[in-house]
Structure formats: C-alpha cells, structure tokens
Coordinates of C-alpha atoms in Angstrom, one line a residue:
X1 CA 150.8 106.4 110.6
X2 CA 149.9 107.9 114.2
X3 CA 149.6 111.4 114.5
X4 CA 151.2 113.6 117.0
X5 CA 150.0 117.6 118.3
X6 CA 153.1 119.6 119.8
X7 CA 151.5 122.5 122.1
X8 CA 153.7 125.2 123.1
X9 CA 153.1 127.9 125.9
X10 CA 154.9 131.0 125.8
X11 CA 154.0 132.5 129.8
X12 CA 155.3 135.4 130.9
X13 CA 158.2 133.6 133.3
X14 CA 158.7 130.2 131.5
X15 CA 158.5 128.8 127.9
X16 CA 156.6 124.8 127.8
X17 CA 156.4 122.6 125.0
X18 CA 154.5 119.3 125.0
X19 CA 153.7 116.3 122.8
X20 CA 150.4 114.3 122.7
X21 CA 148.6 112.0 120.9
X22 CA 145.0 112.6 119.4
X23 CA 143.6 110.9 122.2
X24 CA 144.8 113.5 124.4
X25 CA 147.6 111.4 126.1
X26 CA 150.8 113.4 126.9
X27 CA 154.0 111.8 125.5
X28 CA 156.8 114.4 126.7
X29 CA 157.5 118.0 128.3
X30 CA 159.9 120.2 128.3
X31 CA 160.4 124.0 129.8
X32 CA 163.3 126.9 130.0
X33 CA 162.8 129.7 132.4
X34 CA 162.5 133.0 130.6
X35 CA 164.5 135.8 132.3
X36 CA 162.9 139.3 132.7
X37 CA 165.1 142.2 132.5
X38 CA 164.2 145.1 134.5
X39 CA 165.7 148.3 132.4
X40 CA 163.9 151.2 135.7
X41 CA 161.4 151.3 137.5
X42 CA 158.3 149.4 136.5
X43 CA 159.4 148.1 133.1
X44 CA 158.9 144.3 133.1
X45 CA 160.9 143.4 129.5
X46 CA 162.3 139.9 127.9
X47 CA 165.3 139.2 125.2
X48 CA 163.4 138.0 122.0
X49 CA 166.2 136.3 121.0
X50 CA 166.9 134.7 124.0
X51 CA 162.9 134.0 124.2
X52 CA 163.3 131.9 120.8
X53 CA 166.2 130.2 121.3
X54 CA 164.5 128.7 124.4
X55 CA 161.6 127.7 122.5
X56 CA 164.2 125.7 119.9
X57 CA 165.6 124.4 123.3
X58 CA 162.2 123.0 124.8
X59 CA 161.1 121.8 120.6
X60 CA 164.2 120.1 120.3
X61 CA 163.8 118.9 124.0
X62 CA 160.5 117.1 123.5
X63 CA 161.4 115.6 120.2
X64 CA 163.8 113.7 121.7
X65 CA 162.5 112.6 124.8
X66 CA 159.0 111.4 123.2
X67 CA 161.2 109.4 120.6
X68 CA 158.6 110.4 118.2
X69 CA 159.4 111.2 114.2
X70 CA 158.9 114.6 113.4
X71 CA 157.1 113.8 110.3
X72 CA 154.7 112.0 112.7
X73 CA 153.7 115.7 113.8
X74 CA 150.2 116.7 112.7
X75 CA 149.7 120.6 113.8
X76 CA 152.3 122.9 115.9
X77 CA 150.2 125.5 117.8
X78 CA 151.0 127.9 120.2
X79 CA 149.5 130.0 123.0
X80 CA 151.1 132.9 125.1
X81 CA 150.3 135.2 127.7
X82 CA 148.3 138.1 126.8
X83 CA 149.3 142.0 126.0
X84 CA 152.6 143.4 126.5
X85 CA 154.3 144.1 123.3
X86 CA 156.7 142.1 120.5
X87 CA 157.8 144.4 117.9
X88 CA 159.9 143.3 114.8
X89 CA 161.9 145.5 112.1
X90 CA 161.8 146.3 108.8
X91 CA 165.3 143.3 108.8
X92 CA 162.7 140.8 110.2
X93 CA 164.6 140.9 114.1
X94 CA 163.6 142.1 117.2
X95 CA 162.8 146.0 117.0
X96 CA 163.6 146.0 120.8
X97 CA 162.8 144.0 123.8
X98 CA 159.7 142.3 124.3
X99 CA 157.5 144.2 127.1
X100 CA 155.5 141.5 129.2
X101 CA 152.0 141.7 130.8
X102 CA 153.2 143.2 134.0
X103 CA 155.3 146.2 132.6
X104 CA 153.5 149.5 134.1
X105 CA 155.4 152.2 132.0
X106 CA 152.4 153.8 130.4
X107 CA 150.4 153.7 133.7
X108 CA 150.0 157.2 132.7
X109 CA 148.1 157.0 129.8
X110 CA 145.5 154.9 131.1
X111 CA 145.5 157.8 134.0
X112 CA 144.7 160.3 131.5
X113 CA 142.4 158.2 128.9
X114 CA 140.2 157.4 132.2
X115 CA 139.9 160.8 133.1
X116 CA 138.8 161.7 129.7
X117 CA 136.3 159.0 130.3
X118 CA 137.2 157.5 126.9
X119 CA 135.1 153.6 127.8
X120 CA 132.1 156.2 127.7
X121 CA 132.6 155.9 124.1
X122 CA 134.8 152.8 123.2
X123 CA 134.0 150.1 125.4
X124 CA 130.9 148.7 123.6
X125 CA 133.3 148.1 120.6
X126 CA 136.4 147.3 122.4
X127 CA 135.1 145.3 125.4
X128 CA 137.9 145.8 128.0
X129 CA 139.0 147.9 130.7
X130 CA 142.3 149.6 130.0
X131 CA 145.6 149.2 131.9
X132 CA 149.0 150.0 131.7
X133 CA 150.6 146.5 129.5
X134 CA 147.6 146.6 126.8
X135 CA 149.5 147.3 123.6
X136 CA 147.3 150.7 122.7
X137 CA 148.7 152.3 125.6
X138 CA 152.6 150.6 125.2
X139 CA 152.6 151.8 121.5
X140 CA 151.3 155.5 122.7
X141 CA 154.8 155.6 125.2
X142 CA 157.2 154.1 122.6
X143 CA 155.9 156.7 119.9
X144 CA 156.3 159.4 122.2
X145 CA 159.6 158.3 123.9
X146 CA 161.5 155.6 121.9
X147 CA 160.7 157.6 118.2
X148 CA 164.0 155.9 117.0
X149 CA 162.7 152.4 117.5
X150 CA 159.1 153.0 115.9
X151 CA 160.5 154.3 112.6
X152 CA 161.6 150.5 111.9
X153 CA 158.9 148.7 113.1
X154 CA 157.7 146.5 110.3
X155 CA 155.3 144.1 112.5
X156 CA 153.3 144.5 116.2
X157 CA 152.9 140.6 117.5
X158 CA 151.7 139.1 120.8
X159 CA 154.1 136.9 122.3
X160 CA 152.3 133.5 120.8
X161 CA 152.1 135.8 117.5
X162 CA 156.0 136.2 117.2
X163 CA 156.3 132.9 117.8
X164 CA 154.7 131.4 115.0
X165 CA 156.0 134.5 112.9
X166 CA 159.5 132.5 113.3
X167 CA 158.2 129.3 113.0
X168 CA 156.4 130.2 109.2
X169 CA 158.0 133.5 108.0
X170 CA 154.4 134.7 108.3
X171 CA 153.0 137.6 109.5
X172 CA 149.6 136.9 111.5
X173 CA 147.9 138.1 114.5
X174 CA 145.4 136.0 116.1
X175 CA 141.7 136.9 117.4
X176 CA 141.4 135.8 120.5
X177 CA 145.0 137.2 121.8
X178 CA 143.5 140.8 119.8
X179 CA 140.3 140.8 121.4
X180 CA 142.2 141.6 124.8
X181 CA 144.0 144.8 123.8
X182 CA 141.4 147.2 123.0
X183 CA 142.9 147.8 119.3
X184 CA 140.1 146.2 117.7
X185 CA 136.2 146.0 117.5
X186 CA 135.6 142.9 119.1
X187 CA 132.1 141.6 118.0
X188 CA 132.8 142.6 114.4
X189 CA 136.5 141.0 114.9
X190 CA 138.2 143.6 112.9
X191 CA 140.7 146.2 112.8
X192 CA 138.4 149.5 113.7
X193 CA 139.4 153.3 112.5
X194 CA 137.3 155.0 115.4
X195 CA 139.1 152.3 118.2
X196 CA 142.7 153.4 116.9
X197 CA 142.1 157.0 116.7
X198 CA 141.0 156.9 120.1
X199 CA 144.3 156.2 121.4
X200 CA 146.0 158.2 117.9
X201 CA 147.3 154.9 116.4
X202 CA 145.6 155.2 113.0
X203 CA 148.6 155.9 111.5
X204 CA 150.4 152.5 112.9
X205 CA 147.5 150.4 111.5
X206 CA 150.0 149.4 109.0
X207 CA 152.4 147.1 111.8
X208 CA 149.2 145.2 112.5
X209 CA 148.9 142.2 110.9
X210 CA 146.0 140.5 109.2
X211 CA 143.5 138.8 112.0
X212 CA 143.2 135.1 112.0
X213 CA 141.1 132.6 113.8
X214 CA 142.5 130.3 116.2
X215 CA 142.0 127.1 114.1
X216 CA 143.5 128.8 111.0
X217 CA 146.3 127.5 109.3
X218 CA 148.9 130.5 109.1
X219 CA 151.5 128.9 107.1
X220 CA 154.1 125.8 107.5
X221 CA 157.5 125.0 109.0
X222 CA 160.3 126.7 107.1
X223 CA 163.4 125.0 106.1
X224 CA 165.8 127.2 108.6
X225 CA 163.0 126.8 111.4
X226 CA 163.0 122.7 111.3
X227 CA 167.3 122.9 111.5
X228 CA 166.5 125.3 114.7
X229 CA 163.9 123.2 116.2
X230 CA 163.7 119.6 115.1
X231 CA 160.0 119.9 112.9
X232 CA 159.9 118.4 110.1
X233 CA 160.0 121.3 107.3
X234 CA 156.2 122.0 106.3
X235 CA 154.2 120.9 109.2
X236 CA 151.5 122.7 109.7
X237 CA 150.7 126.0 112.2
X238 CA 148.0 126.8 113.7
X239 CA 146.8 130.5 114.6
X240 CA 146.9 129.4 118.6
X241 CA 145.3 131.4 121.0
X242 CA 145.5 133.3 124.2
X243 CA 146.4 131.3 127.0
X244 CA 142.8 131.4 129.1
X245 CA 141.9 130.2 125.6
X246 CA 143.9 127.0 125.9
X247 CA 143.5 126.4 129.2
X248 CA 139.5 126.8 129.0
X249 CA 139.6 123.9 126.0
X250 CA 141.8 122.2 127.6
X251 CA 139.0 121.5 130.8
X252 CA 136.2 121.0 128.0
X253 CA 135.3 124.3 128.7
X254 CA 133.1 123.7 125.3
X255 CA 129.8 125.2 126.4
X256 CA 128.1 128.1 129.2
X257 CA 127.4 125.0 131.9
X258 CA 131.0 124.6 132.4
X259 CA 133.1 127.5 134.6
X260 CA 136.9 126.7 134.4
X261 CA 138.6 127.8 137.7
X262 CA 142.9 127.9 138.1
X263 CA 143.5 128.3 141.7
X264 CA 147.6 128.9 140.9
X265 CA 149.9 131.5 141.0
X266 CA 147.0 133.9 139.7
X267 CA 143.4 133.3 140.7
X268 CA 141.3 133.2 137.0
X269 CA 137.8 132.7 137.0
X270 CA 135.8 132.1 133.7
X271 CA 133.2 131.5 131.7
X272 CA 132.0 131.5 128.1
X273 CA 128.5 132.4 126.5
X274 CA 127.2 133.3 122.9
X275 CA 126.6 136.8 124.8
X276 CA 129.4 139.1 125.2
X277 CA 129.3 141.1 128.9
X278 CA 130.1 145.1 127.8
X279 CA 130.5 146.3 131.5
X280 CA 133.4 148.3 133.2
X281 CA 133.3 145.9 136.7
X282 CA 134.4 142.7 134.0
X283 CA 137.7 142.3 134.0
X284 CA 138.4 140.7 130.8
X285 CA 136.0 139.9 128.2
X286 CA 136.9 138.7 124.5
X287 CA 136.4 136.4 121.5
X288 CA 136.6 132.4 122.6
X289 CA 138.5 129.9 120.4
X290 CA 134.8 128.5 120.0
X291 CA 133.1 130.3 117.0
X292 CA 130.5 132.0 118.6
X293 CA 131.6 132.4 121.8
X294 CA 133.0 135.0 124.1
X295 CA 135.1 134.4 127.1
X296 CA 134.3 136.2 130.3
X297 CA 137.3 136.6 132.9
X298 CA 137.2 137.4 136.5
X299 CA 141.2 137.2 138.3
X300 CA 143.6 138.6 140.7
X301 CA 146.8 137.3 142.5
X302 CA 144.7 136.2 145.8
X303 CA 145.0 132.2 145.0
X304 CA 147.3 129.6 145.9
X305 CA 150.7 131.5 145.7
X306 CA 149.6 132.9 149.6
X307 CA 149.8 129.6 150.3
X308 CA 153.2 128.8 149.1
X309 CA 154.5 132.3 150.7
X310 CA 153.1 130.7 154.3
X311 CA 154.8 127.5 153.2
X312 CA 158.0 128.9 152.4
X313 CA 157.7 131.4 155.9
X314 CA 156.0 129.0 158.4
X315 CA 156.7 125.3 157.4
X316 CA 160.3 124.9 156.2
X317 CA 161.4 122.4 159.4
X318 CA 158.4 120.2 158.2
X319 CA 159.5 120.5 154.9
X320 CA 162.9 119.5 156.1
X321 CA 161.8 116.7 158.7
X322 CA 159.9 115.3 156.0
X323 CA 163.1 115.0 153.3
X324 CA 165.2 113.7 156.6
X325 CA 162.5 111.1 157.3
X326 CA 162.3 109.7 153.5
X327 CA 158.8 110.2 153.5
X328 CA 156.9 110.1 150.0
X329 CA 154.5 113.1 151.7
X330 CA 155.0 116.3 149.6
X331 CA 155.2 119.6 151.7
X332 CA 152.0 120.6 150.7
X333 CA 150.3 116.8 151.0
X334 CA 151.4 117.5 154.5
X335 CA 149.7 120.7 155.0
X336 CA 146.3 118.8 153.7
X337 CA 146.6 116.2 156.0
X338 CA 146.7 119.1 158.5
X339 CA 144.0 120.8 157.2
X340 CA 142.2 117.6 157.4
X341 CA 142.7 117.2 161.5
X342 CA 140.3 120.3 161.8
X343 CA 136.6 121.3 160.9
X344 CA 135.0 124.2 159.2
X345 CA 133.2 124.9 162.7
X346 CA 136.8 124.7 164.8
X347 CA 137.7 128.3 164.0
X348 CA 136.4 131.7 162.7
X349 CA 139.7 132.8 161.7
X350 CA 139.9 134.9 158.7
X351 CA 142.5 135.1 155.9
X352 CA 142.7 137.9 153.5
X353 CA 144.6 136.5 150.5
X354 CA 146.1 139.8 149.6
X355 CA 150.0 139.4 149.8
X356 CA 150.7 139.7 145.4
X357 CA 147.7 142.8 145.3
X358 CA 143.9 142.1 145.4
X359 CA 141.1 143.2 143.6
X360 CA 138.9 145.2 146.5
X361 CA 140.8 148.5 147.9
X362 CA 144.3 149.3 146.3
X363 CA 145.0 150.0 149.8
X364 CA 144.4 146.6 151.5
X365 CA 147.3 144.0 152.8
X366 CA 146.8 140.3 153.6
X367 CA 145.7 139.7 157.4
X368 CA 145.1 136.7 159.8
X369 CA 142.0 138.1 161.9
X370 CA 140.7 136.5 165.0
X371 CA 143.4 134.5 166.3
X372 CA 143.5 133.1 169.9
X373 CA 145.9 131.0 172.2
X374 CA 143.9 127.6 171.9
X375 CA 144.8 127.5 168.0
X376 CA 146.7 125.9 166.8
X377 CA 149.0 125.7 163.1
X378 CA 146.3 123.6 161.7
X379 CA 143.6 125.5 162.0
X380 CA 145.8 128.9 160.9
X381 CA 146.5 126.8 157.4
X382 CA 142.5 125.7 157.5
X383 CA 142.3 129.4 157.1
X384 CA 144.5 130.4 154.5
X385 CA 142.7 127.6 152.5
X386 CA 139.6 129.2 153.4
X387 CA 140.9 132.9 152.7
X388 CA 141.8 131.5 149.3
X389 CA 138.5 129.8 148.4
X390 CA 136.4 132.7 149.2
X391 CA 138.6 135.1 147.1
X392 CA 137.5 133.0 144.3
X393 CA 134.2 132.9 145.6
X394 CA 134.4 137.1 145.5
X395 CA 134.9 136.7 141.9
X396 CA 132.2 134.5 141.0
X397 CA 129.7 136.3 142.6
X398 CA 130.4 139.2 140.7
X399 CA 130.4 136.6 137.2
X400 CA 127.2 135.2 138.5
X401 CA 125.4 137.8 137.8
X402 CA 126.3 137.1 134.0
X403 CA 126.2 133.6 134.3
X404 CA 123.0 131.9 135.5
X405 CA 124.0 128.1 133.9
X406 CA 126.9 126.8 135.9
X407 CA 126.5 123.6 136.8
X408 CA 130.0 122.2 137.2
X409 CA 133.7 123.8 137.8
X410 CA 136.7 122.3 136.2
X411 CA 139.3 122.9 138.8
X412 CA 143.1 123.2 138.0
X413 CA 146.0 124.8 139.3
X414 CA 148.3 124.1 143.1
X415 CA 145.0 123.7 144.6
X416 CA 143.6 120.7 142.1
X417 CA 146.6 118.5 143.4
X418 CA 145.1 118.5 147.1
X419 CA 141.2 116.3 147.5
X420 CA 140.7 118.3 150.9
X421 CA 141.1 121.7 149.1
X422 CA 139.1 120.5 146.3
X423 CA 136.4 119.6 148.4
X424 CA 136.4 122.9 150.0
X425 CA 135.7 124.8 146.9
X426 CA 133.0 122.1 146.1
X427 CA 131.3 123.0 149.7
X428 CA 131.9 127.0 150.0
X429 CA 130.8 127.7 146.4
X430 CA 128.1 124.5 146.2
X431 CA 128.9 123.4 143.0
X432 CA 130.2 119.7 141.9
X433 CA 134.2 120.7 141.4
X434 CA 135.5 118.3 138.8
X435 CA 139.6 117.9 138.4
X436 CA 140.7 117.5 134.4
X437 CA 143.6 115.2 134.4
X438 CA 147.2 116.4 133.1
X439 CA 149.4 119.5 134.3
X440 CA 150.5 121.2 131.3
X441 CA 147.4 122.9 130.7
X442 CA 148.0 125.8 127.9
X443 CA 150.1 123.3 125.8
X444 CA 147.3 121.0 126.0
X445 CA 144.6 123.6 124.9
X446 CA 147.1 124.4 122.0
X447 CA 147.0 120.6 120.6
X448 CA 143.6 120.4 121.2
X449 CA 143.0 123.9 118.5
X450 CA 145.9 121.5 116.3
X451 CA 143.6 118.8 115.9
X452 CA 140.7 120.9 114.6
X453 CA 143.4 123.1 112.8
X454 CA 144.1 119.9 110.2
X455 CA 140.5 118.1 110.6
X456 CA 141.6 115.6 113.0
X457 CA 138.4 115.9 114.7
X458 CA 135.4 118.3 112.8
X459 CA 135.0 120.5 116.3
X460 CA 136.0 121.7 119.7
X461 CA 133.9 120.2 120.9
X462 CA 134.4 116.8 119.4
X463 CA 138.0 117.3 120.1
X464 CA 137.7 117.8 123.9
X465 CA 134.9 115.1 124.5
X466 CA 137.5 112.9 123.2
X467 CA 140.9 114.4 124.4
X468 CA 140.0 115.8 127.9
X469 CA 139.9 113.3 130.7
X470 CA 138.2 114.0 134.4
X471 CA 140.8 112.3 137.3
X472 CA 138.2 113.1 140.4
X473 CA 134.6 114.6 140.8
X474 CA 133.6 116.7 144.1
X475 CA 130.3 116.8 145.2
X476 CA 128.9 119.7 147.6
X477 CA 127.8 118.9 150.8
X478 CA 124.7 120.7 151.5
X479 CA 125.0 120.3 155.2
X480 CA 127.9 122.6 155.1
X481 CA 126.4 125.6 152.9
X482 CA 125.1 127.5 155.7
X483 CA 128.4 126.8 157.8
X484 CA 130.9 128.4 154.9
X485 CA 127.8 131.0 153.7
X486 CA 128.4 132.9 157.7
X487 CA 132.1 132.4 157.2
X488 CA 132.3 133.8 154.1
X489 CA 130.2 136.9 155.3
X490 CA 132.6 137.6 158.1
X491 CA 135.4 137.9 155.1
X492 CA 133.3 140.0 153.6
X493 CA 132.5 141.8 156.5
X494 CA 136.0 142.4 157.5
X495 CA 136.9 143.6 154.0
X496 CA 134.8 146.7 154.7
X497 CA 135.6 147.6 158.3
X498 CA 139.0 147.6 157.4
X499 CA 139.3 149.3 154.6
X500 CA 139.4 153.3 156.6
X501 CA 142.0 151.6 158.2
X502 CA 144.0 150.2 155.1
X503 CA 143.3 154.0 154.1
X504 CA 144.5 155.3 156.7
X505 CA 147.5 153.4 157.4
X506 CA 148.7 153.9 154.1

C-alpha cells in the first residue's frame, strides 16, 4: 500500500494543509484565512474554535481533492507560528482567545525585566531575547489582569501544540516551539525552576505540558477527531515543530553548509550548528528538529512585502493592461522583465526596505534616496530589489560572524519565483543561491518530521536527500562583487546619516 504524509501549517493569518507522498511529491492543498480579532489597542487575538474548525475545513479539503484513502495516511504532523498564547480549561475548551505572535500587551514587562537587566542572568539558559508575544511575559499580564481566566487553566499550548491536543486528546508541548519562549533551559531541554521564577511563574509549572521531540509520536487520531476531519481513527501524530523548523527541513537545511533564506512577507535568515549562539544581538536561537542541532535566526519585515506595497501603489495600470491584453505575464513577471532592461551600474539609487518596521533605529522610515529626472520606473524597481537584497545582506553579516561554513543558500519566498531577483542575491551576497522546488513550505517540513516520526526513512537527513528537490541553481558572478560591495556601502552609509534625522523628525 503507498503511503501518504499530511503537513499542516497553522501561521498566524492562514491555516494550510497538504498531502504528499514519501518521495516528497505534493498531491493536494488546501487553506482558510484565519481572522484576528483586535479586542484594544495592541492585542493581536484569534477564535480557537473558529481556528479548529478551519483546520477540519482544510483536512477534509485535501482528503478529497488528493482522492487519497485516509487509511493510506502514514504520519499527521503539524507546525505553527511561534509564541503567542493557547490556553485550555479544566472542561478541555478554549480558556480564552488565542493571543498571536504580534500581540504587544505585555510590552511592559519586557520594559521592566530589561531594566532589571534580567538576560544578565538568564540568557545562557534561556537563549533568547525577550519581547512582548513570548508566553513568560503573556502569562505575567493574564495573572495579573485576567485572574478569572487563570484559575481554569488546565493546559498552556503553542498554536501547533493545541492543534495536535485536538487531534489525540493528548496533552504535549513540543521542543523546538519551547525553546523560543524563554520558559525553559534550552541546552538541557527541560522545564527550569530558576528560568520560571525569573518571570514568577513557578507556580504555573503545572499548565505546562510534558516536552517532546519533534519526531515523537504524541498519540493517534481519536474517534470524534476522524468524524471532524476525515483521518482515519488511529493514525499516527507527530510532535511537529516550529515553523522555521519546517521550513529549514523542508530546503535540506540538514547540516551548517546550508543557510536557508525566505525573502516573503517577513525577511528570516538562518542557520543551524551543533553550537548554540548565547548573545543578546541574535535574534532567535533554539533547539533544531535535528538532534543535535540548534537553529540560529536573523529576521525583520524588510523583504519582499515592500515590494508588493510599490506594486499595489505604483503599478496597478500595468497590472490592469496586462489582464486587458490576455497576457500570461504575472504582475510581478512584469516588473522582472523591467528590472532586467537595467544594470547594476545604471543607478545609485537607494531603497530602505523599512515600510512593516526594521531592525536598525526604531525611528527609521522606508526612503528612495538619490533620484534624478533621467530615471526612469525601471531603474526605481531595480532599486527596491536591491533595497531588499541588502536588508538580507544586513542580517547575514551580523550571522556571519557565527557562521564561517556557508556554502550555499536555499532561497524561498515572493522573491524565489523571479530568476533576475534570484540572481541578484546570488551576486550581492556571492554565494551559489539554489531554489527548492514546491510552495507550501512549513506543510512540507511537517511531512518530512512524519516520515521519520513512523521510520519511513531512519533520518532527517535521509528523508530530505530523498524528498527535497532543487528547481534552479544561481551562481555568483565575481565580476559584479565589487559593483554591489560600493552599493551596498552607500545603504549602509545612508542608514547612519539619517538616523539624527529619523530622530529628529520623529
């Protein structure tokens, strides 16, 4: 009988589930928007219910449309953004809404634990910089302001966590999803006394699960689950992971030669090593899916969503020309094909990628610097490709210094679908830039843990030599290194003679 992995990916604004075989090919995907609710100011939260009930919708969904038997299913798994906060009652439902990764109500915790200079102490055991969606400092506001609703808390989950809990009726969090919210010691991947009382959760040790490893089976399809979803009752679960987990494995990201780049919406940047990185400038650092291995995180919002904004701002007649025309040529194909009409020498136009935030000055605003009356539309998107490039290239220079063994990126993301953008990051960082075929990225990663989950393949790294497949290969060209080196010196440049400006304007 052929065997089947379902991946599901639970991200902060949609819900994805996908289908493939052990051979990595993808068979069927489906996805429901998840709706955030916005109680005041700065609360980010979801409907739990409503979450799972989409994730029935998109299981169901792909069922059907791969045609597949259900008993054909090997390994469910699932992945999820990181932090926030899913809390369940003592009656097994939602305690309250789920709080997603970009809530900001206990911004004032993190204020007061940094002025008590508590990493001083805590970082070499918890490994991450604090802000204001990790659960240590969500828990601290809900104690102090929603008392009602911690008095029948049974169970703290992640997202990926809560799902499974309704899949199996069993109560599990997973280590590299824990390994992100400073509530545990990461290199000794346990619950720690010390790391709770910092933040005066000792008492609320008992909602926190038991700690699994992403591979580990944590229990089966119950019988009211399959009626929900369309599983066949006892197929197994895997722990799953967090979601730069997934995507990472699902690249090949299987060893410290490989950097895995997504140039999308968010701008991540990562690495694994054997080595853990304990240091205040690292954005993320936790436990890989990969016994053995940490994962090392660089990211901010300056990638490819400036793009679409200058798309959506600057480009909607071509956009509409195009669909009047009956032309195949996507909106952003055509940009490319701009892009391509100019040179890296043709301009010294600068882009600053800052329009979601940034990760230099909290002060500093996106910017098109240098612009003249001989240029011309092409050359002003040459630039915002540029501007995006070397705000990746900021954060790997800063991982660089961690990481002296990368020899190729595995590019995915908006900016993997274009060859001329591609190449760019191939020439302005001078590294071969390889694209890993597929789209759905964290559901692949999940099937991928499945297979080693039931001992369809004895590794990781068995799994992904024979699962992930590489679509197109960019190699540097050397003769452009010095050209985008200057370039990239004038962005850097302009970042610090602006920022008494940004300061002042502000």
């Amino acid at each position: 009988m052929k065997q089947f992995l379902i991946g599901i990916d639970c991200g902060s604004t949609m819900v994805k589930a996908a289908i493939f075989d052990t051979l990595g090919k993808e068979y069927a995907v489906a996805s429901r928007k998840v709706e955030h609710i916005y109680p005041h100011p700065g609360w980010t939260e979801n409907d739990m219910k409503a979450l799972w009930r989409s994730v029935c919708e998109v299981l169901r969904e792909v069922i059907d449309k791969s045609e597949i038997d259900p008993k054909e299913v090997a390994c469910v798994t699932c992945t999820g953004h990181g932090n926030g906060l899913y809390l369940i009652a003592d009656d097994g439902a939602p305690a309250r809404n789920g709080i997603v990764s970009s809530d900001n109500r206990a911004r004032k915790y993190i204020e007061q634990w940094t002025a008590e200079d508590v990493l001083s102490r805590i970082l070499p055991k918890t490994m991450q910089n604090l802000w204001a969606a990790q659960p240590n400092a969500l828990l601290r506001w809900l104690i102090d302001n929603e008392p009602e609703t911690m008095r029948n808390v049974k169970w703290l989950f992640m997202v990926k966590d809560f799902v499974r809990y309704r899949l199996t009726g069993e109560a599990y969090m997973e280590l590299s999803d824990m390994s992100g919210t400073s509530l545990i010691d990461v290199g000794r991947a346990r619950y720690d006394d010390e790391v709770l009382e910092t933040w005066r959760l000792l008492d609320w040790k008992r909602v926190m699960p038991p700690l699994k490893r992403s591979a580990d089976i944590c229990g089966t399809i119950t019988p009211g689950a399959a009626r929900l979803t369309g599983l066949a009752e006892g197929t197994p679960v895997a722990g799953g992971m967090f979601d730069i987990d997934a995507c990472g494995l699902a690249v090949g990201m299987t060893d410290e030669t490989r950097f895995c780049m997504v140039a999308g919406t968010w701008g991540n940047n990562q690495f694994i090593s054997k080595k853990p990185v304990v240091d205040r400038d690292m954005f993320i650092t936790s436990r890989y899916s990969i016994d053995g291995y940490y994962l090392m995180l660089e990211g901010s919002a300056t990638s490819a969503s400036n793009l679409e904004w200058f798309v959506s701002q600057f480009c909607e007649s071509d956009r509409k020309l195009l669909e009047i025309d009956g032309m195949s040529e996507s909106i952003y194909e055509h940009c490319s094909r701009l892009v391509a009409q100019t040179k890296p020498t043709d301009t010294n136009i600068v882009f600053l990628p800052f329009l979601y935030g940034n990760p230099v000055d909290p002060d500093a605003k996106a910017c098109l610097f240098g612009l003249d009356g001989r240029h011309t539309r092409s050359h002003v998107i040459r630039a915002v490709y540029e501007g995006i490039v070397f705000g990746h290239r900021w954060h790997v220079e800063r991982l660089r210094r961690f990481c002296n063994e990368m020899k190729t990126i595995r590019l995915t993301g908006g900016a993997a679908n274009s060859d001329i953008w591609a190449q760019m990051f191939a020439d302005v960082l001078q590294i071969p830039v390889e694209i890993p075929a597929g789209t759905e990225l964290g559901c692949f990663g999940a099937a991928i843990c499945g297979t080693v989950a039931v001992g369809i393949y004895p590794s990781y790294e068995t799994a992904c030599e024979t699962m992930v497949k590489i679509s197109r290969r960019f190699e540097p060209d050397p003769t452009l290194a010095d050209i985008y080196d200057k370039k990239y010196l004038r962005y850097k440049s302009l970042l610090k003679m602006l920022s008494p400006v940004w300061r002042k304007l502000s």
